[in-house]
Tab-separated table of C-alpha atoms in Angstrom:
chain	number	residue	atom	x	y	z
A	1	MET	CA	91.483	168.805	172.071
A	2	ILE	CA	94.331	167.799	169.770
A	3	GLY	CA	97.791	169.331	169.401
A	4	GLN	CA	99.278	169.308	172.909
A	5	LYS	CA	102.017	166.785	173.677
A	6	GLN	CA	101.031	165.865	177.214
A	7	ILE	CA	98.911	167.255	180.024
A	8	PRO	CA	99.971	168.082	182.667
A	9	SER	CA	103.229	169.476	181.302
A	10	ARG	CA	105.253	172.647	180.888
A	11	ALA	CA	106.806	171.491	177.612
A	12	GLY	CA	105.511	174.639	175.911
A	13	GLY	CA	102.893	177.371	175.855
A	14	ILE	CA	100.332	175.138	174.158
A	15	GLU	CA	100.470	172.606	176.983
A	16	VAL	CA	100.067	175.327	179.632
A	17	ALA	CA	97.131	176.932	177.803
A	18	VAL	CA	95.304	173.651	177.118
A	19	GLU	CA	95.588	172.576	180.746
A	20	GLU	CA	94.249	175.892	182.051
A	21	LEU	CA	91.295	175.801	179.637
A	22	CYS	CA	90.224	172.185	179.923
A	23	VAL	CA	90.379	171.978	183.733
A	24	ARG	CA	88.097	175.038	184.000
A	25	MET	CA	85.696	173.646	181.397
A	26	VAL	CA	85.338	170.427	183.384
A	27	ARG	CA	84.630	172.417	186.553
A	28	GLU	CA	81.700	173.996	184.745
A	29	GLY	CA	80.246	170.592	183.929
A	30	HIS	CA	81.545	170.009	180.408
A	31	GLN	CA	83.147	166.771	179.243
A	32	VAL	CA	86.628	167.276	177.791
A	33	THR	CA	88.900	164.686	176.182
A	34	LEU	CA	92.574	165.341	175.466
A	35	TYR	CA	94.485	163.317	172.901
A	36	ASN	CA	97.992	163.230	174.353
A	37	GLN	CA	101.197	161.672	173.122
A	38	ARG	CA	101.795	158.342	174.851
A	39	ARG	CA	104.207	158.731	177.743
A	40	CYS	CA	107.364	156.679	178.175
A	41	ARG	CA	107.082	153.307	179.913
A	42	LYS	CA	108.409	154.621	183.253
A	43	GLU	CA	105.849	157.476	183.328
A	44	ARG	CA	103.006	155.135	182.355
A	45	LYS	CA	103.880	152.734	185.182
A	46	LEU	CA	104.057	155.559	187.730
A	47	ASN	CA	100.739	157.076	186.618
A	48	LYS	CA	99.052	153.671	186.676
A	49	LEU	CA	100.162	153.174	190.277
A	50	ASN	CA	98.788	156.619	191.124
A	51	LYS	CA	95.561	155.897	189.191
A	52	LYS	CA	96.112	158.916	186.940
A	53	GLN	CA	96.476	157.097	183.641
A	54	ASN	CA	93.173	158.133	182.049
A	55	ASN	CA	92.094	161.136	184.080
A	56	TYR	CA	93.522	164.495	185.084
A	57	GLN	CA	91.369	166.669	187.366
A	58	GLY	CA	88.254	165.298	185.672
A	59	VAL	CA	89.646	165.647	182.156
A	60	ARG	CA	89.636	162.416	180.165
A	61	ILE	CA	93.041	161.503	178.746
A	62	CYS	CA	93.458	159.380	175.609
A	63	GLU	CA	97.021	158.562	174.604
A	64	VAL	CA	98.153	157.830	171.055
A	65	PRO	CA	101.425	156.020	170.269
A	66	VAL	CA	104.080	157.874	168.277
A	67	ILE	CA	107.605	157.308	166.979
A	68	ASP	CA	109.900	159.759	168.751
A	69	ILE	CA	111.594	161.269	165.686
A	70	LYS	CA	111.877	165.014	165.035
A	71	GLY	CA	109.064	166.171	162.765
A	72	ILE	CA	107.468	162.719	162.587
A	73	SER	CA	106.071	162.406	166.115
A	74	ALA	CA	103.921	165.563	165.906
A	75	VAL	CA	102.426	164.571	162.533
A	76	MET	CA	101.781	161.016	163.689
A	77	ARG	CA	100.162	162.244	166.901
A	78	SER	CA	97.698	164.543	165.118
A	79	VAL	CA	96.813	161.952	162.449
A	80	LEU	CA	96.094	159.171	164.956
A	81	ALA	CA	94.343	161.501	167.385
A	82	THR	CA	92.028	162.830	164.675
A	83	ALA	CA	91.286	159.331	163.381
A	84	CYS	CA	90.153	158.399	166.902
A	85	ALA	CA	88.331	161.663	167.628
A	86	VAL	CA	86.023	161.550	164.592
A	87	PHE	CA	84.426	158.425	166.110
A	88	GLY	CA	84.111	160.005	169.572
A	89	LYS	CA	80.724	161.696	169.039
A	90	TYR	CA	82.104	165.044	170.238
A	91	ASP	CA	80.201	168.303	169.813
A	92	CYS	CA	83.451	169.977	168.789
A	93	ILE	CA	87.061	169.059	168.040
A	94	HIS	CA	89.537	171.781	168.993
A	95	PHE	CA	92.944	171.695	167.250
A	96	HIS	CA	95.895	173.593	168.696
A	97	ALA	CA	98.690	174.922	166.421
A	98	GLU	CA	99.239	174.909	162.675
A	99	GLY	CA	100.710	171.417	162.285
A	100	PRO	CA	97.744	169.537	163.800
A	101	ALA	CA	95.370	171.848	161.853
A	102	VAL	CA	96.248	169.938	158.658
A	103	MET	CA	93.818	167.269	159.897
A	104	THR	CA	90.812	169.622	160.148
A	105	PHE	CA	89.782	168.499	156.672
A	106	LEU	CA	88.671	165.087	158.019
A	107	PRO	CA	86.076	166.182	160.623
A	108	HIS	CA	85.058	168.980	158.243
A	109	ARG	CA	84.197	166.407	155.559
A	110	LEU	CA	82.271	164.393	158.139
A	111	GLY	CA	80.258	167.409	159.296
A	112	ILE	CA	81.899	167.639	162.730
A	113	ARG	CA	82.407	171.164	164.095
A	114	THR	CA	86.028	172.251	164.489
A	115	VAL	CA	87.921	175.110	166.124
A	116	VAL	CA	91.601	175.830	165.509
A	117	THR	CA	93.768	177.953	167.802
A	118	ILE	CA	96.799	179.407	166.024
A	119	HIS	CA	99.404	179.786	168.770
A	120	GLY	CA	101.954	181.264	166.363
A	121	LEU	CA	103.030	181.228	162.721
A	122	ASP	CA	105.036	178.055	163.225
A	123	TRP	CA	106.160	177.783	159.593
A	124	GLN	CA	108.374	180.830	160.171
A	125	ARG	CA	110.426	179.131	162.892
A	126	SER	CA	114.020	178.639	161.810
A	127	LYS	CA	114.407	175.171	163.348
A	128	TRP	CA	112.215	173.637	160.637
A	129	GLY	CA	113.467	172.487	157.235
A	130	ASN	CA	111.739	173.143	153.923
A	131	PHE	CA	109.295	170.218	154.110
A	132	ALA	CA	108.308	170.901	157.707
A	133	SER	CA	107.744	174.601	156.934
A	134	TRP	CA	105.607	173.649	153.938
A	135	TYR	CA	103.574	171.237	156.065
A	136	LEU	CA	102.980	173.843	158.773
A	137	LYS	CA	101.916	176.407	156.169
A	138	LEU	CA	99.548	173.747	154.777
A	139	GLY	CA	98.011	173.488	158.261
A	140	GLU	CA	97.428	177.233	158.269
A	141	LYS	CA	95.732	177.105	154.846
A	142	THR	CA	93.674	174.053	155.808
A	143	ALA	CA	92.434	175.813	158.933
A	144	VAL	CA	91.379	178.790	156.817
A	145	ALA	CA	89.518	176.505	154.422
A	146	CYS	CA	87.980	173.976	156.803
A	147	ALA	CA	87.762	175.215	160.422
A	148	ASP	CA	84.413	176.578	161.606
A	149	GLU	CA	86.276	179.099	163.771
A	150	ILE	CA	89.896	180.194	164.096
A	151	ILE	CA	91.160	181.608	167.394
A	152	VAL	CA	94.222	183.872	167.356
A	153	LEU	CA	96.150	185.202	170.336
A	154	SER	CA	97.068	188.708	169.232
A	155	GLN	CA	95.797	191.633	167.190
A	156	ALA	CA	98.819	191.285	164.896
A	157	MET	CA	97.873	187.694	164.061
A	158	LYS	CA	94.250	188.669	163.506
A	159	GLN	CA	95.414	191.281	161.010
A	160	TYR	CA	97.710	188.726	159.315
A	161	PHE	CA	94.839	186.311	158.604
A	162	TRP	CA	92.638	189.078	157.256
A	163	GLU	CA	95.322	190.532	154.990
A	164	THR	CA	96.612	187.144	153.803
A	165	TYR	CA	93.394	185.128	153.440
A	166	HIS	CA	90.585	187.630	153.954
A	167	ARG	CA	89.471	185.323	156.766
A	168	GLU	CA	87.813	186.586	159.940
A	169	THR	CA	89.269	185.200	163.167
A	170	VAL	CA	88.395	185.500	166.862
A	171	LEU	CA	90.871	187.111	169.249
A	172	ILE	CA	91.059	185.151	172.512
A	173	PRO	CA	94.481	185.559	174.163
A	174	ASN	CA	96.206	183.362	176.720
A	175	GLY	CA	95.717	184.097	180.401
A	176	ILE	CA	97.468	184.090	183.730
A	177	GLU	CA	96.729	183.780	187.455
A	178	LYS	CA	98.310	185.860	190.202
A	179	PRO	CA	100.989	183.684	191.822
A	180	GLU	CA	102.516	183.617	195.271
A	181	LYS	CA	106.109	184.838	195.380
A	182	LYS	CA	108.781	182.546	196.818
A	183	GLU	CA	112.040	183.293	198.637
A	184	ALA	CA	115.308	182.254	196.986
A	185	LYS	CA	116.071	178.908	198.640
A	186	VAL	CA	116.283	176.159	196.021
A	187	ILE	CA	117.904	178.456	193.464
A	188	SER	CA	120.417	179.597	196.087
A	189	ARG	CA	121.475	176.028	196.794
A	190	ARG	CA	121.638	174.976	193.144
A	191	TRP	CA	123.068	178.029	191.414
A	192	GLY	CA	124.026	180.515	194.140
A	193	LEU	CA	121.319	182.979	193.128
A	194	GLN	CA	119.924	185.637	195.446
A	195	LYS	CA	117.118	188.166	195.022
A	196	ASP	CA	117.899	190.802	192.351
A	197	SER	CA	121.245	189.176	191.561
A	198	TYR	CA	120.365	187.989	188.057
A	199	ILE	CA	118.611	188.766	184.785
A	200	LEU	CA	116.262	185.953	183.743
A	201	TYR	CA	115.289	184.325	180.478
A	202	LEU	CA	112.915	181.380	180.880
A	203	GLY	CA	111.507	179.457	177.938
A	204	ARG	CA	112.374	177.040	175.148
A	205	ILE	CA	115.921	177.157	173.790
A	206	VAL	CA	115.254	177.711	170.088
A	207	PRO	CA	116.794	180.145	167.560
A	208	GLU	CA	113.775	182.424	167.145
A	209	LYS	CA	113.894	183.353	170.858
A	210	GLY	CA	116.885	185.618	170.117
A	211	LEU	CA	119.134	184.044	172.756
A	212	GLU	CA	122.286	184.382	170.662
A	213	ASN	CA	121.706	188.143	170.559
A	214	LEU	CA	121.006	188.212	174.296
A	215	ILE	CA	124.293	186.495	175.133
A	216	GLN	CA	126.280	188.692	172.750
A	217	ALA	CA	124.704	191.802	174.264
A	218	PHE	CA	125.239	190.666	177.876
A	219	LEU	CA	128.922	189.883	177.266
A	220	HIS	CA	129.460	193.641	176.833
A	221	VAL	CA	127.330	194.781	179.795
A	222	LYS	CA	129.327	195.997	182.803
A	223	THR	CA	127.572	194.472	185.801
A	224	GLU	CA	128.078	191.922	188.555
A	225	LYS	CA	124.615	190.518	187.955
A	226	LYS	CA	124.318	187.119	186.323
A	227	LEU	CA	122.349	186.091	183.252
A	228	VAL	CA	120.237	182.986	183.886
A	229	ILE	CA	119.035	181.081	180.827
A	230	ALA	CA	116.443	178.594	182.037
A	231	GLY	CA	114.899	176.092	179.672
A	232	ALA	CA	115.554	173.083	177.490
A	233	PRO	CA	116.136	172.707	173.741
A	234	SER	CA	113.204	171.678	171.539
A	235	ASP	CA	114.729	169.507	168.791
A	236	THR	CA	117.590	172.046	168.880
A	237	ASP	CA	120.423	170.340	170.770
A	238	ALA	CA	123.084	171.683	168.370
A	239	PHE	CA	121.835	175.236	168.914
A	240	TYR	CA	121.911	174.764	172.699
A	241	LYS	CA	125.551	173.658	172.522
A	242	LYS	CA	126.327	176.659	170.305
A	243	LEU	CA	124.942	178.999	172.971
A	244	GLN	CA	126.956	177.283	175.704
A	245	LYS	CA	130.091	177.657	173.574
A	246	LEU	CA	129.365	181.352	173.040
A	247	ALA	CA	128.951	181.904	176.785
A	248	GLU	CA	131.838	179.759	178.067
A	249	THR	CA	134.212	182.716	178.568
A	250	ASP	CA	131.831	184.497	180.972
A	251	ASP	CA	131.096	182.799	184.289
A	252	ARG	CA	128.226	185.238	184.900
A	253	ILE	CA	126.083	183.255	182.428
A	254	ILE	CA	124.260	180.250	183.911
A	255	PHE	CA	122.347	177.565	181.971
A	256	THR	CA	119.958	175.784	184.331
A	257	GLY	CA	118.312	173.368	181.908
A	258	PHE	CA	114.583	172.639	182.198
A	259	VAL	CA	113.040	173.931	185.436
A	260	LYS	CA	109.662	173.408	187.048
A	261	GLY	CA	107.919	173.553	190.393
A	262	THR	CA	109.566	175.459	193.234
A	263	ALA	CA	112.733	176.279	191.267
A	264	LEU	CA	110.696	177.891	188.497
A	265	GLU	CA	108.609	179.898	190.977
A	266	GLU	CA	111.728	181.115	192.782
A	267	LEU	CA	113.426	182.145	189.525
A	268	TYR	CA	110.449	184.331	188.573
A	269	SER	CA	110.065	185.682	192.113
A	270	ASN	CA	113.637	186.881	192.615
A	271	SER	CA	114.942	188.082	189.249
A	272	TYR	CA	116.207	191.641	188.816
A	273	PHE	CA	114.280	191.773	185.553
A	274	TYR	CA	113.055	189.364	182.887
A	275	CYS	CA	114.266	189.482	179.280
A	276	LEU	CA	112.509	188.012	176.231
A	277	PRO	CA	114.520	188.865	173.085
A	278	SER	CA	112.254	186.907	170.703
A	279	GLU	CA	112.099	187.529	166.983
A	280	LEU	CA	108.924	185.467	166.584
A	281	GLU	CA	106.037	184.838	169.017
A	282	GLY	CA	102.381	183.916	169.079
A	283	MET	CA	101.550	185.091	172.572
A	284	PRO	CA	104.391	184.433	175.047
A	285	ILE	CA	103.076	182.754	178.198
A	286	SER	CA	106.510	183.159	179.795
A	287	LEU	CA	106.110	186.948	179.485
A	288	LEU	CA	102.661	186.779	181.099
A	289	GLU	CA	104.120	184.677	183.908
A	290	ALA	CA	107.064	186.998	184.465
A	291	MET	CA	104.746	190.024	184.638
A	292	SER	CA	102.361	188.226	186.995
A	293	TYR	CA	105.243	187.871	189.473
A	294	GLY	CA	105.739	191.644	189.329
A	295	ASN	CA	108.840	191.599	187.149
A	296	CYS	CA	110.052	194.512	185.095
A	297	CYS	CA	110.403	193.053	181.578
A	298	VAL	CA	112.594	193.768	178.564
A	299	CYS	CA	111.292	192.608	175.176
A	300	SER	CA	111.993	192.990	171.497
A	301	ASP	CA	109.674	195.393	169.701
A	302	ILE	CA	107.642	192.719	167.889
A	303	ALA	CA	103.913	193.425	168.027
A	304	GLU	CA	103.027	190.289	170.010
A	305	CYS	CA	105.304	191.277	172.920
A	306	VAL	CA	104.491	194.996	172.868
A	307	GLU	CA	100.747	194.184	172.920
A	308	VAL	CA	101.110	192.093	176.083
A	309	MET	CA	103.558	194.353	177.920
A	310	GLY	CA	101.886	197.684	177.202
A	311	GLU	CA	103.692	200.505	179.003
A	312	TYR	CA	104.925	198.259	181.817
A	313	GLY	CA	108.433	197.461	180.586
A	314	TYR	CA	111.204	198.300	178.154
A	315	ILE	CA	111.673	197.421	174.489
A	316	PHE	CA	114.600	197.255	172.088
A	317	GLU	CA	114.855	196.876	168.321
A	318	LYS	CA	114.381	193.262	167.254
A	319	GLY	CA	117.643	191.564	166.298
A	320	ASN	CA	119.749	194.622	167.222
A	321	VAL	CA	122.468	193.564	169.685
A	322	ARG	CA	123.567	197.147	170.394
A	323	SER	CA	120.001	198.252	171.140
A	324	LEU	CA	119.555	195.322	173.535
A	325	ARG	CA	122.910	195.959	175.235
A	326	ASN	CA	122.008	199.612	175.812
A	327	VAL	CA	118.734	198.685	177.518
A	328	LEU	CA	120.410	196.012	179.669
A	329	GLN	CA	123.128	198.431	180.756
A	330	LYS	CA	120.621	201.215	181.471
A	331	LEU	CA	118.579	198.987	183.792
A	332	CYS	CA	121.625	197.475	185.487
A	333	ASN	CA	122.818	201.007	186.271
A	334	ASN	CA	119.488	202.296	187.612
A	335	SER	CA	117.478	200.160	190.027
A	336	LYS	CA	114.904	202.964	190.440
A	337	LEU	CA	113.658	202.245	186.910
A	338	ILE	CA	113.124	198.628	187.926
A	339	GLU	CA	111.225	199.512	191.099
A	340	GLU	CA	108.982	201.970	189.280
A	341	CYS	CA	108.052	199.352	186.694
A	342	ARG	CA	107.337	196.684	189.330
A	343	LYS	CA	104.649	198.671	191.170
A	344	GLN	CA	101.647	198.002	188.919
A	345	VAL	CA	102.701	195.330	186.447
A	346	SER	CA	101.262	192.294	188.282
A	347	ASP	CA	97.792	193.785	188.828
A	348	TYR	CA	97.716	195.046	185.237
A	349	VAL	CA	98.501	191.708	183.567
A	350	CYS	CA	96.347	189.553	185.883
A	351	GLN	CA	93.291	191.749	185.368
A	352	ARG	CA	93.712	192.019	181.606
A	353	TYR	CA	94.508	188.344	180.904
A	354	ASN	CA	92.244	186.316	183.183
A	355	TRP	CA	91.922	182.555	182.522
A	356	ASP	CA	88.338	182.366	183.837
A	357	GLU	CA	87.182	185.055	181.394
A	358	ILE	CA	89.155	183.469	178.552
A	359	THR	CA	87.551	180.084	179.247
A	360	GLU	CA	84.084	181.682	179.114
A	361	LYS	CA	84.893	183.310	175.776
A	362	THR	CA	86.073	179.964	174.382
A	363	LEU	CA	82.939	178.162	175.588
A	364	ALA	CA	80.754	180.903	174.095
A	365	LEU	CA	82.492	180.357	170.764
A	366	TYR	CA	81.792	176.613	170.967
A	367	LYS	CA	78.106	177.312	171.617
A	368	GLU	CA	77.830	179.540	168.555
């Protein structure tokens, strides 16, 4: 597999999905190699001491060196990883995301089977400049031309590839496992948060997530509840500072930075509701996670979010601050709506998006 930064990691949805898939494949007796980005010197030393340098739960890890420069590191990682992988005598090379998919032409020319998972239409993301957008679109076109199979995560994306390229794709979504809820302990000590005292956003801090609209809407909501924005920027430090500037007049808004482990579990477990105001998604793992914890969710009306959430949540018009504010105020004023939504949401999402079934579907595609 090529395209993830590092495993294990919660750097993004791709990393979460790749880890869930490959660990299950190994349990079933398959050999899986991940081409990761080389870790920093401190991490490498720690992993060497713990004897985890080249193996993660039975998954073989190969690390490729990269230059840590925005836009360059991802390209360099996929080029070097593919150059190594074509000599690995693998039955299949699985590329994740549009950028790495540019390299599918090489194994294709050499007669090596390839699968590409399109996690989202990355060329549409506003953080990329003209060249980067062109390169990502090239990856999409190369996948269409060269990949033996293309996996998409939503019906909307499947329709996009058919209408744009007349190319058949295979719909295999992301999955989720039912988690164990945690009491608010760590988050109480760090940020003074209690159960049902805050609205939660958790994910990458990038423009297409609609966070500017969320803050503008929340500033006009009359409530004592807080808005917690949990996550780190992804080559978007200037945007992160812009959000902090926008929110500085309202002490109800808390930026936690990147969270993981117990703090992350407690944030999901104790939120009043979860809000994902995205304008662009592939298939949001953060939404799956929030629903798995039994959260009522508020999402923009883009097809990828509506498809996941079904009837178990509330939607607003994408990019419309007033529409979002009205939904936030409505739910802050009426806790009965929240309780009603919470009753069935966890069972619904965990049954519909099951990682074991998704792994079987992926393996069946390999065998074809």
